[in-house]
Tab-separated table of C-alpha atoms in Angstrom:
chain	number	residue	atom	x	y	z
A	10	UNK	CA	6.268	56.677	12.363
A	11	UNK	CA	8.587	54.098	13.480
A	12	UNK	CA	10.202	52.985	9.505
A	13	UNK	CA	11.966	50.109	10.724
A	14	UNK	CA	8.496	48.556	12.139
A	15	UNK	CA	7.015	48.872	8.189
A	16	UNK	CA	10.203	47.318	7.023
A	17	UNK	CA	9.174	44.116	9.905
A	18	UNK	CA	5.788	44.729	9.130
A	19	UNK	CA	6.507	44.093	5.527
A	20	UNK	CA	9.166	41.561	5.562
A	21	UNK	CA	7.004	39.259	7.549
A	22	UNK	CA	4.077	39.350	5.101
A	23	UNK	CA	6.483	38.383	2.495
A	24	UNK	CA	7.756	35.647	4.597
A	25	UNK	CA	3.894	34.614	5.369
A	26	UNK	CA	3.014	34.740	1.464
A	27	UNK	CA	5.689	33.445	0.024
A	28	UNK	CA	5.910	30.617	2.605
A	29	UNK	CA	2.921	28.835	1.110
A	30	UNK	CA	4.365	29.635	-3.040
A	31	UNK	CA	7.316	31.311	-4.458
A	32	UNK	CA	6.334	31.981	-8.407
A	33	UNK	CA	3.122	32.512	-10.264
A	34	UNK	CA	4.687	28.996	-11.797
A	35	UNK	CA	3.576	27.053	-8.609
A	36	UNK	CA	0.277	29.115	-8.814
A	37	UNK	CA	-0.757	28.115	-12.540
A	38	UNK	CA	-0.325	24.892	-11.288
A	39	UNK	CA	-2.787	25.070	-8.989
A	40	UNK	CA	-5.015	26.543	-11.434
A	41	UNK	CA	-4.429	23.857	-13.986
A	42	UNK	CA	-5.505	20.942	-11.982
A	43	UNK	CA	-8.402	22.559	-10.516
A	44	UNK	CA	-7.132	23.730	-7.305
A	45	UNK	CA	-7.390	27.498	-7.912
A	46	UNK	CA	-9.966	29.130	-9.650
A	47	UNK	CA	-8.488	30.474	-13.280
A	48	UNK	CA	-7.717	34.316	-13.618
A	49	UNK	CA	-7.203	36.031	-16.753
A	50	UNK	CA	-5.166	38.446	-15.286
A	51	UNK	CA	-1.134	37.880	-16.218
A	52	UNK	CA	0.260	37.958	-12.177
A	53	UNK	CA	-1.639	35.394	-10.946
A	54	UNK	CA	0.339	35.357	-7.458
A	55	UNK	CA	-0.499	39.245	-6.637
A	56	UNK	CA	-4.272	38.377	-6.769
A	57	UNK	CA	-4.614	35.667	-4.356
A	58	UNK	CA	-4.609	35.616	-0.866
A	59	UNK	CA	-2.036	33.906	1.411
A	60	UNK	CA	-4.991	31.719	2.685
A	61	UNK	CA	-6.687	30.774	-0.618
A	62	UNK	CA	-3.180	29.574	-1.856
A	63	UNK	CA	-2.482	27.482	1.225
A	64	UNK	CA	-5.985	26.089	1.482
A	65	UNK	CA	-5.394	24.825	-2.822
A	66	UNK	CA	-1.630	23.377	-1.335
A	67	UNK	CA	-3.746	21.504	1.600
A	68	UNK	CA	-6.151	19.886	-1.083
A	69	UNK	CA	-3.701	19.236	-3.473
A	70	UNK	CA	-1.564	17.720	-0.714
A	71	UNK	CA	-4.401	15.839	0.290
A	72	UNK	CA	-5.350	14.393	-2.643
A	73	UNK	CA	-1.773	13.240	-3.448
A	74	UNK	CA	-1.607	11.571	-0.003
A	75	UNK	CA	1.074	14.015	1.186
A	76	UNK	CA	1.291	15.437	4.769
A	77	UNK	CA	-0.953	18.233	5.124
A	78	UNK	CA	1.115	21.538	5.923
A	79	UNK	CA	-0.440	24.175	3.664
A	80	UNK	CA	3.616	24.894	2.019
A	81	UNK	CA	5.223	24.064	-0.874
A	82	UNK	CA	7.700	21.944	1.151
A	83	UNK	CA	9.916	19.867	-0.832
A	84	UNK	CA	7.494	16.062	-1.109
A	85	UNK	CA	4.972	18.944	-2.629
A	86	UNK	CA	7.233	20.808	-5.203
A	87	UNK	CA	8.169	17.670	-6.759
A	88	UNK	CA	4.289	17.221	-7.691
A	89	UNK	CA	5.024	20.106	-9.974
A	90	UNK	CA	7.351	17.763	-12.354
A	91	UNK	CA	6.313	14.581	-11.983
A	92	UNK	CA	4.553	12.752	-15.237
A	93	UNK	CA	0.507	13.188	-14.246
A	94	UNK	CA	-2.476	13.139	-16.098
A	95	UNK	CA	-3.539	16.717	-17.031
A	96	UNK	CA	-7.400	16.102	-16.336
A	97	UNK	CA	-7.646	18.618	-13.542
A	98	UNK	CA	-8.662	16.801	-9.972
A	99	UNK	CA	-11.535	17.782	-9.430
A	100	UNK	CA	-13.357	14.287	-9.259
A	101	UNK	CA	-10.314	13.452	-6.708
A	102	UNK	CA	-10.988	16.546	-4.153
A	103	UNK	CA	-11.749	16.393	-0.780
A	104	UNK	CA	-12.903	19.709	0.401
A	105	UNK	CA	-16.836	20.361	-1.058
A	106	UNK	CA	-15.964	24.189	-0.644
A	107	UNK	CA	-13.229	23.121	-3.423
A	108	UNK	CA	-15.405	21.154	-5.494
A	109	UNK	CA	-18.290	24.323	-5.154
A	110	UNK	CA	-15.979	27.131	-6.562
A	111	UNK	CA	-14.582	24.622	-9.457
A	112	UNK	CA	-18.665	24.263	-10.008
A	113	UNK	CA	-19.834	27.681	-10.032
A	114	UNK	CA	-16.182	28.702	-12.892
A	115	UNK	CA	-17.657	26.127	-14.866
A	116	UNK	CA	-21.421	27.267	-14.548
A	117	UNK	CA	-20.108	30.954	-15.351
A	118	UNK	CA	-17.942	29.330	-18.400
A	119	UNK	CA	-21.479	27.586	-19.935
A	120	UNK	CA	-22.861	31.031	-19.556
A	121	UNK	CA	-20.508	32.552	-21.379
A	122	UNK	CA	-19.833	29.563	-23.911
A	123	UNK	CA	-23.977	29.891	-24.307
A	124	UNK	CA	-25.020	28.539	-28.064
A	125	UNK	CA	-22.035	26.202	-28.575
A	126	UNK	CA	-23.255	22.754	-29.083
A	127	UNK	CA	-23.625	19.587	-26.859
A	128	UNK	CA	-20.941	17.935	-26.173
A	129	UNK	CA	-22.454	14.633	-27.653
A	130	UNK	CA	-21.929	12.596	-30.630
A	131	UNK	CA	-25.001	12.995	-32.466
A	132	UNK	CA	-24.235	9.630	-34.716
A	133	UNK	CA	-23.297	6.268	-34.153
A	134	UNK	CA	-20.880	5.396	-36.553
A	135	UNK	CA	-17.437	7.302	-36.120
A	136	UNK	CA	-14.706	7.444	-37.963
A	137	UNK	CA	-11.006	8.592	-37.163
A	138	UNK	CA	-8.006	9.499	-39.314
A	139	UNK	CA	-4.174	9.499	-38.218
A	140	UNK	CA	-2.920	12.906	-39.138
A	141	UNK	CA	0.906	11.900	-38.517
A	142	UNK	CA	3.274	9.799	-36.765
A	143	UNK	CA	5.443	10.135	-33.770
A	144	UNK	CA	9.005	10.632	-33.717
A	145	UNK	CA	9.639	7.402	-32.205
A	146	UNK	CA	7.502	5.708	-33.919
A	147	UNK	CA	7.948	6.108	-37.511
A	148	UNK	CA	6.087	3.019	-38.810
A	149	UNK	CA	2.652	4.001	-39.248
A	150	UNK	CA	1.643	0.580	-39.908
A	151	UNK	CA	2.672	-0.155	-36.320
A	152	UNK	CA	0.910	2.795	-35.187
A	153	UNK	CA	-2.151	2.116	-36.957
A	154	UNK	CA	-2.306	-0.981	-35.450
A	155	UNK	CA	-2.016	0.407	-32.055
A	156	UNK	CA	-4.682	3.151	-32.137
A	157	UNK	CA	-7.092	0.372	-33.702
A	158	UNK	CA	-6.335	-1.741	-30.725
A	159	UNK	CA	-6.956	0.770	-28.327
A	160	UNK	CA	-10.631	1.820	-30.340
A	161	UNK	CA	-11.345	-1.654	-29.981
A	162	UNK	CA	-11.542	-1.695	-26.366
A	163	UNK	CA	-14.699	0.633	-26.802
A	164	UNK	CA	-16.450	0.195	-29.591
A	165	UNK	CA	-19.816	-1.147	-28.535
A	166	UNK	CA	-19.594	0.054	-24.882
A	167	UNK	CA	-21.987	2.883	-25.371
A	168	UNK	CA	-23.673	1.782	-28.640
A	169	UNK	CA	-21.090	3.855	-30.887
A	170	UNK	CA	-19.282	2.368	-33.488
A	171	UNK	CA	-16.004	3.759	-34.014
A	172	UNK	CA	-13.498	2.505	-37.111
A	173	UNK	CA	-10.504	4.350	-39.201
A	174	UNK	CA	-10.770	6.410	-42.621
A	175	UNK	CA	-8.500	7.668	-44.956
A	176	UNK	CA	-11.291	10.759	-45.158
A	177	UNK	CA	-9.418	14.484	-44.054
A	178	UNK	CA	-12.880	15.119	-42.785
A	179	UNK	CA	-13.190	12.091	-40.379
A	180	UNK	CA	-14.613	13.215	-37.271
A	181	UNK	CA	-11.915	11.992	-34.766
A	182	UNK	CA	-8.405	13.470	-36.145
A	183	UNK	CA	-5.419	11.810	-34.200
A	184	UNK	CA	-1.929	13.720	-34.584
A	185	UNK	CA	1.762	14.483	-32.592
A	186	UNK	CA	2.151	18.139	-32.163
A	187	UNK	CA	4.643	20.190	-30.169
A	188	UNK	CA	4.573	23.218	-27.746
A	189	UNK	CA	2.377	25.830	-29.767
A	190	UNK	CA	0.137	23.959	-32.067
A	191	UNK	CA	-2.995	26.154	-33.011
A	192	UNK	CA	-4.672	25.468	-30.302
A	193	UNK	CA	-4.575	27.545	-27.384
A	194	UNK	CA	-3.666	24.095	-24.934
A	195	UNK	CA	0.318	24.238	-26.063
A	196	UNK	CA	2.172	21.137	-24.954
A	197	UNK	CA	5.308	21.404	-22.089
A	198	UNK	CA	7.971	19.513	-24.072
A	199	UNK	CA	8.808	16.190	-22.423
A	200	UNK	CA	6.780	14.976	-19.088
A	201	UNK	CA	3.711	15.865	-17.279
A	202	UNK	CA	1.553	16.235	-19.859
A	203	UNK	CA	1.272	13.958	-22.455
A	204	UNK	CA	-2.210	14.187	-24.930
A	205	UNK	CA	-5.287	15.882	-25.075
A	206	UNK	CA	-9.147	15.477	-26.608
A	207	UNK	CA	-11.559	17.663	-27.320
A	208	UNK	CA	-15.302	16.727	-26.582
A	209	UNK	CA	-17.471	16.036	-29.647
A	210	UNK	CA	-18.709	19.055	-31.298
A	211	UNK	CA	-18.050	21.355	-34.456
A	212	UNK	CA	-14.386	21.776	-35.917
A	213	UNK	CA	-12.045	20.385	-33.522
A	214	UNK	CA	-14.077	18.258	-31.498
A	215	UNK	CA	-13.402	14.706	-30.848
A	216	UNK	CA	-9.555	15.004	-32.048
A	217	UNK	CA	-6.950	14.200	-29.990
A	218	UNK	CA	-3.672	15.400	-29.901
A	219	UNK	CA	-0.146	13.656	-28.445
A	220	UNK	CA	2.727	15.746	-27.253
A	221	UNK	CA	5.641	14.600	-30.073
A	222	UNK	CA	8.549	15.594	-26.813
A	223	UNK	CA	7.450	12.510	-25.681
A	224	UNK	CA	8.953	9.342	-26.004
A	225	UNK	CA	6.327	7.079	-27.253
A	226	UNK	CA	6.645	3.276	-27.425
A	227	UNK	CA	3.994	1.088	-28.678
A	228	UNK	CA	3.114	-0.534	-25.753
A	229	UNK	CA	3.426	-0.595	-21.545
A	230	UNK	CA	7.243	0.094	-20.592
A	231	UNK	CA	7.704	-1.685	-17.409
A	232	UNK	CA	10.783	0.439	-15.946
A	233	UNK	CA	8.222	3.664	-16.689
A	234	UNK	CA	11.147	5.530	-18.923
A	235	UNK	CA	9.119	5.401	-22.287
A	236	UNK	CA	5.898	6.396	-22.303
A	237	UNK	CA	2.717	3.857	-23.587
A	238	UNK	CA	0.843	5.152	-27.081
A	239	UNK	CA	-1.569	1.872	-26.429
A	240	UNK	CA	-2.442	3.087	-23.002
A	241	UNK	CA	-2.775	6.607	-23.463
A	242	UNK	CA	-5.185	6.534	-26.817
A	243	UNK	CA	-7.372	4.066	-25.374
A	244	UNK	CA	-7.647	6.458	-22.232
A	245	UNK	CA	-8.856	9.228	-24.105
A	246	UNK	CA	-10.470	7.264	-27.061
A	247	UNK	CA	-12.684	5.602	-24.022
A	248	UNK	CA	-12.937	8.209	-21.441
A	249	UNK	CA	-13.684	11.682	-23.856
A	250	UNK	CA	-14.587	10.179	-26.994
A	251	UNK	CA	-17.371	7.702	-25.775
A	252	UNK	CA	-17.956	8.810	-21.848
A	253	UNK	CA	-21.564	11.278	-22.364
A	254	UNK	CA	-21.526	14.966	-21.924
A	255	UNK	CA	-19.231	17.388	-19.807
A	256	UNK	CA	-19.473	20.374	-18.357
A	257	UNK	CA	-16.264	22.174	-20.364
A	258	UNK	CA	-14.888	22.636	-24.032
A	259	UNK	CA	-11.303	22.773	-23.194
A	260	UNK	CA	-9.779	19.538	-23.770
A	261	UNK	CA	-8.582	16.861	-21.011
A	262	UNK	CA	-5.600	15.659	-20.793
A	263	UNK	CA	-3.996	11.834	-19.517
A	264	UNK	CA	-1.530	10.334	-18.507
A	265	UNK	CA	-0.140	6.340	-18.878
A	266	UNK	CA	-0.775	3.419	-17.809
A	267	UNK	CA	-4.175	4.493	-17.400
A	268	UNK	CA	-7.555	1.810	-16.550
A	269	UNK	CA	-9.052	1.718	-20.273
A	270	UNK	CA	-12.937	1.027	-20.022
A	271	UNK	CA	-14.111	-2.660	-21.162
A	272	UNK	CA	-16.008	-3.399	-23.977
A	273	UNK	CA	-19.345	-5.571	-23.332
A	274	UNK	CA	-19.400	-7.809	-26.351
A	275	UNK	CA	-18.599	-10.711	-23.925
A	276	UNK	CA	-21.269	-12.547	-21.393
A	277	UNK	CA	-20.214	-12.746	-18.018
A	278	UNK	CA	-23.184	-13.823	-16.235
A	279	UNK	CA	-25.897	-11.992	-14.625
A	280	UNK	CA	-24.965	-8.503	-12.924
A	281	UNK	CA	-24.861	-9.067	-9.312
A	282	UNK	CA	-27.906	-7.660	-7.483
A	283	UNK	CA	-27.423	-3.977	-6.030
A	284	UNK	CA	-29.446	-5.174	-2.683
A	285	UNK	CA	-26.709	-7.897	-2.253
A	286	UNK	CA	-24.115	-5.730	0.318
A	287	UNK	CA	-21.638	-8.567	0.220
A	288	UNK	CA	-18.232	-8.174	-1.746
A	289	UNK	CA	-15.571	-10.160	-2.153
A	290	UNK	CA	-12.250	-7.703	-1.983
A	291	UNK	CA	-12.318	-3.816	-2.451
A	292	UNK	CA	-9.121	-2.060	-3.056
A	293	UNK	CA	-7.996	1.536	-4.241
A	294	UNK	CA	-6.009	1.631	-7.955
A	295	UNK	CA	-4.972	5.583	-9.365
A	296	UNK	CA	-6.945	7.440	-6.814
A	297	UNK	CA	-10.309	5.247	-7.639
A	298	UNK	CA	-12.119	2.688	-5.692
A	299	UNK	CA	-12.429	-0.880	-7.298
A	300	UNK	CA	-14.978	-3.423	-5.432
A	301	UNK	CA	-15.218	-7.028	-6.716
A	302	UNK	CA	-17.530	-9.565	-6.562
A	303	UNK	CA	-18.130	-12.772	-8.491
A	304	UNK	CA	-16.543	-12.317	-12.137
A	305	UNK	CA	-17.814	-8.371	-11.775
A	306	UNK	CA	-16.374	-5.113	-10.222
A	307	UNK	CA	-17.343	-1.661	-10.102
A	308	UNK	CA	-15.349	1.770	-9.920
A	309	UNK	CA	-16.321	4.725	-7.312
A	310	UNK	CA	-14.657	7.922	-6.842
A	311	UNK	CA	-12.780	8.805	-3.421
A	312	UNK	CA	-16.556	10.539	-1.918
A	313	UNK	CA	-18.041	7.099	-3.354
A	314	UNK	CA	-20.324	7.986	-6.376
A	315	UNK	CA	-20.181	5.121	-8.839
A	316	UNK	CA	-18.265	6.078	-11.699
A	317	UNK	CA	-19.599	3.816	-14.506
A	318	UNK	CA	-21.872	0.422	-14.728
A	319	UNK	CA	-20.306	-2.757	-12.957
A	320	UNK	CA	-18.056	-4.331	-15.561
A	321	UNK	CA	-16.953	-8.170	-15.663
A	322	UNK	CA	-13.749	-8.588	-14.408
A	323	UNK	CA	-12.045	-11.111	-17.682
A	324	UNK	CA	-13.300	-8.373	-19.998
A	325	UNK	CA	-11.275	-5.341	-18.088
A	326	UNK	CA	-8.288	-7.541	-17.009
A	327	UNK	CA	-8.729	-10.494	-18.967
A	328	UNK	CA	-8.950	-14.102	-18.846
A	329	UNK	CA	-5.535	-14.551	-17.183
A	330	UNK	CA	-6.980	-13.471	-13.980
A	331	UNK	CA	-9.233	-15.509	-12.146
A	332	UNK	CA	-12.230	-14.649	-9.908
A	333	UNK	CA	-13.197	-14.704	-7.275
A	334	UNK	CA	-11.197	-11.834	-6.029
A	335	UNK	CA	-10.158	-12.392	-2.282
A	336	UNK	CA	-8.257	-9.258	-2.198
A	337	UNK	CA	-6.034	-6.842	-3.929
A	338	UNK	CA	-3.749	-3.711	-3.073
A	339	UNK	CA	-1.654	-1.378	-5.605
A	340	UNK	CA	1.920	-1.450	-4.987
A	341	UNK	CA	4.783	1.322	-6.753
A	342	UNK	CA	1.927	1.490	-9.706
A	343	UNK	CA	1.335	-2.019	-9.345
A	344	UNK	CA	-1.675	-4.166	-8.817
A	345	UNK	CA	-1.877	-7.408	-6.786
A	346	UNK	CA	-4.719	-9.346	-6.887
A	347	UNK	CA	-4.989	-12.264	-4.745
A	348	UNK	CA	-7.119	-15.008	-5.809
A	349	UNK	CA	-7.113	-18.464	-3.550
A	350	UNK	CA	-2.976	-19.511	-3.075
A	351	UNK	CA	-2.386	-17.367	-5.981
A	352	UNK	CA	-0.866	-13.704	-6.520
A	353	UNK	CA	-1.395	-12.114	-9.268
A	354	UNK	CA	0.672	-9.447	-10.498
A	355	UNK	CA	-0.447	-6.465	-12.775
A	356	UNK	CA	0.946	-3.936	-14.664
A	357	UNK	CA	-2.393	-1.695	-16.071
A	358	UNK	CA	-3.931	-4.563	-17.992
A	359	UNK	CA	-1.172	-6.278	-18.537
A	360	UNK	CA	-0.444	-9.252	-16.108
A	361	UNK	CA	3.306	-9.633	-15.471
A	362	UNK	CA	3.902	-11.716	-12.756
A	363	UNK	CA	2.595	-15.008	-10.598
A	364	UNK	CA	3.805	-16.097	-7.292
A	365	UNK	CA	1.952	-18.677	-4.492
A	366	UNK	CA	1.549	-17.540	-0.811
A	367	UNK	CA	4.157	-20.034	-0.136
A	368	UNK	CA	6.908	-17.788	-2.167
A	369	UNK	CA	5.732	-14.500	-0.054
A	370	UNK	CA	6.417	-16.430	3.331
A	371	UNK	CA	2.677	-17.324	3.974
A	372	UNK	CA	2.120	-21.119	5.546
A	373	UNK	CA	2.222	-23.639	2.542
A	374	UNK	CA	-0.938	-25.232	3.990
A	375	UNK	CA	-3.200	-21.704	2.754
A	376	UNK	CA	-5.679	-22.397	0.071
A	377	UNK	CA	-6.628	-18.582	0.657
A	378	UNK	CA	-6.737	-15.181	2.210
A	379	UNK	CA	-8.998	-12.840	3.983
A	380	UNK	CA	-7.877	-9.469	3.210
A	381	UNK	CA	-4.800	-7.794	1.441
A	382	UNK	CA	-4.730	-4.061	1.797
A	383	UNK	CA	-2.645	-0.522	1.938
A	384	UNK	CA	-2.315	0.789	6.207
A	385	UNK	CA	-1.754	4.765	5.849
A	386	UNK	CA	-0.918	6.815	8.852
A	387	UNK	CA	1.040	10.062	8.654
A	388	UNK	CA	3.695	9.696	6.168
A	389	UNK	CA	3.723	5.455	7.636
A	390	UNK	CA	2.320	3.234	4.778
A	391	UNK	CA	2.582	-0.199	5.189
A	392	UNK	CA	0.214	-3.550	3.471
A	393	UNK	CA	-0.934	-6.698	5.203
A	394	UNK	CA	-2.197	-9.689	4.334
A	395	UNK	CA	-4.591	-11.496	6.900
A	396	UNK	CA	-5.162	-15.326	6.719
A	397	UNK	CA	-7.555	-17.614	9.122
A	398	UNK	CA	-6.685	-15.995	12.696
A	399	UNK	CA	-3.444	-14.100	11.536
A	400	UNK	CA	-2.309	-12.174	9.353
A	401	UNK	CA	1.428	-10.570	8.035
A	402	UNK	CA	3.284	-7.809	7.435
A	403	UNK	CA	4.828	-7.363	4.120
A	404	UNK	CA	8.037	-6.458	3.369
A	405	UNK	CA	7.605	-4.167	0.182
A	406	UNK	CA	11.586	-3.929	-1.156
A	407	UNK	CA	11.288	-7.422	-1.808
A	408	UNK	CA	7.409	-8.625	-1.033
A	409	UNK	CA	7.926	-10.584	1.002
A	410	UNK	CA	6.032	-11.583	4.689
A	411	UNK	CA	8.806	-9.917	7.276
A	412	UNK	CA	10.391	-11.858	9.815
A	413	UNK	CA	8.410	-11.223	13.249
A	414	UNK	CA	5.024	-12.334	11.704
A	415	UNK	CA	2.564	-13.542	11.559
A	416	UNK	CA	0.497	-12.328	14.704
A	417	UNK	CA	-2.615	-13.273	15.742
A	418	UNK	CA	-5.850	-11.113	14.982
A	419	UNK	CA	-7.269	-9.495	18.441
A	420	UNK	CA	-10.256	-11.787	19.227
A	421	UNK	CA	-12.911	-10.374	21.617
A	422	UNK	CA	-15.257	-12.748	22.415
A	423	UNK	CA	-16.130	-14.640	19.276
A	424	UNK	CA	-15.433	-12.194	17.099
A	425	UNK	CA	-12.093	-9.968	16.231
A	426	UNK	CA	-12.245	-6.170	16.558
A	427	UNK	CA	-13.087	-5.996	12.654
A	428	UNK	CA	-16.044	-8.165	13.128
A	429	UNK	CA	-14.757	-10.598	11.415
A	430	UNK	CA	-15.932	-14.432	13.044
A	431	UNK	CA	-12.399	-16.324	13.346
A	432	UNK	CA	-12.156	-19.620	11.315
């Protein structure tokens, strides 16, 4: 036998395997965020298969918008540190042969977990204690006042009625922990992941837990360096502790700014009729799908399945932005609604900017536009803005409409290629 051919033989399947991953690292990662199905086995890498680890690094790359080449090429192994919410992905993938295996480990994990409760409040009144405070944020007055902001935004949104104690035994028990912390989801020191809740239920159920490493501010950070207590408790307080019941016990995980639910103690007007097809803008915001119309909007996962009720639009973003919507895009974590010759800048909930058409380099004469939205092609992204029969490119160092535009629409016949009837 011809030992130099085994040596090839063998040095190409290592170059084959470990072209797709290089460490069982990059692997748990995969199996974290739902990618790869969890093995209890210590060497994750040696059981899988070079083609069920690059068909997890096409989803994942899918998901995150990156080009699709099945390696851990360098736009892909910076996923691996960057600050993300530590909810696995599941409601973001693509493939339905993904979203099948993730279905069937968590049909095989109710087997096993067989006799454990519900994961349901069985009450309506809640209560929650703060266990500690964070590093950076000593005052627990301030703190206090934070988290009870944050319950606020939910409390009446599913009927529950959720309010502080000084009881050890409340049933929501809010702390800062680091690494190890008696609960077999350790945190991973500064960045990535930030807090975690566990579903309703016996013992620790319903608590949620913040990583200490990080460094916690009271309140959105515009430059992104600190990282938002305000945002992050009213993510999990709204999305874990009120949402209904899951299909897991571990506890999810978030990330900030997140989109905090509304609460629907305030009227605004009838909910528009599901038979009426029209909308008024529709627009993608942290991997979700937002249509508007009227004062009201709902929220759809990427495959389209409506995530939660329609909600009114001055309850979620407040009364500082005006409706009707005539479009919106996101921008570097930005959102920018555009509502008649205004542009409305937001940062989560928080709106922190206004400019006119005019100021962007649209005609002075525009009372409105037509459509604002995010062009992907390849690794090309690029955002327009259409307007009566034109419509502009924007520059997006300095938003602003570039130079060589606008252009006119294509008209065929009376109508543009879009359909849409020129004004």
């Amino acid at each position: 036998m011809d030992y130099n051919l085994i040596k090839i033989f063998l040095l190409l399947i290592s170059n084959f395997a470990t072209s797709y991953v290089s460490s069982n690292q990059e692997v748990q990662f995969l199996e974290q965020f739902g990618y790869l199905e969890v093995v209890s086995q210590s060497n994750a890498l040696a059981l899988r298969s070079p083609s069920a680890i690059q068909q997890a690094i096409e989803e994942m790359q899918r998901v995150a918008r990156l080009p699709v080449t099945g390696q851990m090429d360098q736009p892909t192994q910076a996923l691996l540190s960057k600050q993300r919410c530590g909810l696995k992905d599941t409601h973001l993938l693509r493939s339905k042969s993904t979203r099948k295996r993730h279905l069937r480990h968590i049909h095989r994990r109710r087997q096993t977990n067989a006799g454990q409760p519900i994961l349901k409040w069985d009450k309506l009144n809640i209560t929650y204690r703060i266990d500690s405070v964070a590093r950076t944020i000593p005052h627990k007055g301030a703190l206090r006042r934070v988290i009870h902001d944050a319950v606020h935004l939910w409390n009446g949104a599913s009927g529950l009625r959720i309010e502080e104690t000084a009881d050890p035994h409340a049933d929501i028990l809010l702390s800062f922990e680091t690494g190890q912390h008696g609960d077999m989801y350790p945190f991973d020191g500064p960045g990535r992941i930030l807090a975690h809740a566990f579903y309703p239920m016996d013992g620790q159920g319903g608590d949620i837990h913040f990583d200490d490493e990080e460094d916690w501010k009271l309140h959105e950070d515009l430059q992104g360096k600190e990282v938002s207590l305000g945002s992050v408790a009213a993510h999990e307080i709204g999305h874990r502790q009120v949402s209904g019941p899951t299909t897991t016990t571990a506890p999810t995980n978030t990330h900030a700014p997140p989109m905090p639910g509304p609460t629907f103690q305030e009227s605004a007007g009838s909910v528009p009729s599901p038979c009426d097809t029209e909308v008024d803008a529709v627009t993608t915001v942290r991997q979700e799908i937002f249509m508007f119309r009227g004062n009201w909007f709902w929220r759809f996962d990427l495959e389209g399945y409506l995530m939660e009720p329609p909600s009114p639009v001055d309850v979620f973003w407040g009364h500082d932005l005006p409706t009707p919507v005539d479009g919106a895009f996101e921008l570097n974590d930005r959102v920018y609604f555009f509502v008649a010759d205004k542009i409305y800048k937001y940062w989560g909930r928080r709106r922190i900017g206004v400019k006119t058409l005019a100021e962007v380099g649209l005609p002075a004469h525009l009372k409105s536009i037509r459509l604002a939205y995010k062009w992907v092609y390849g690794n090309e992204v690029r955002y327009y803005i259409w307007a009566e029969d034109d419509y502009w490119r924007i520059d997006t160092a300095h938003f602003k409409a570039e130079v060589d535009y606008p252009e006119k629409l294509l008209i065929i016949g009376k109508e543009n290629y879009l359909g849409l009837k020129p004004k």
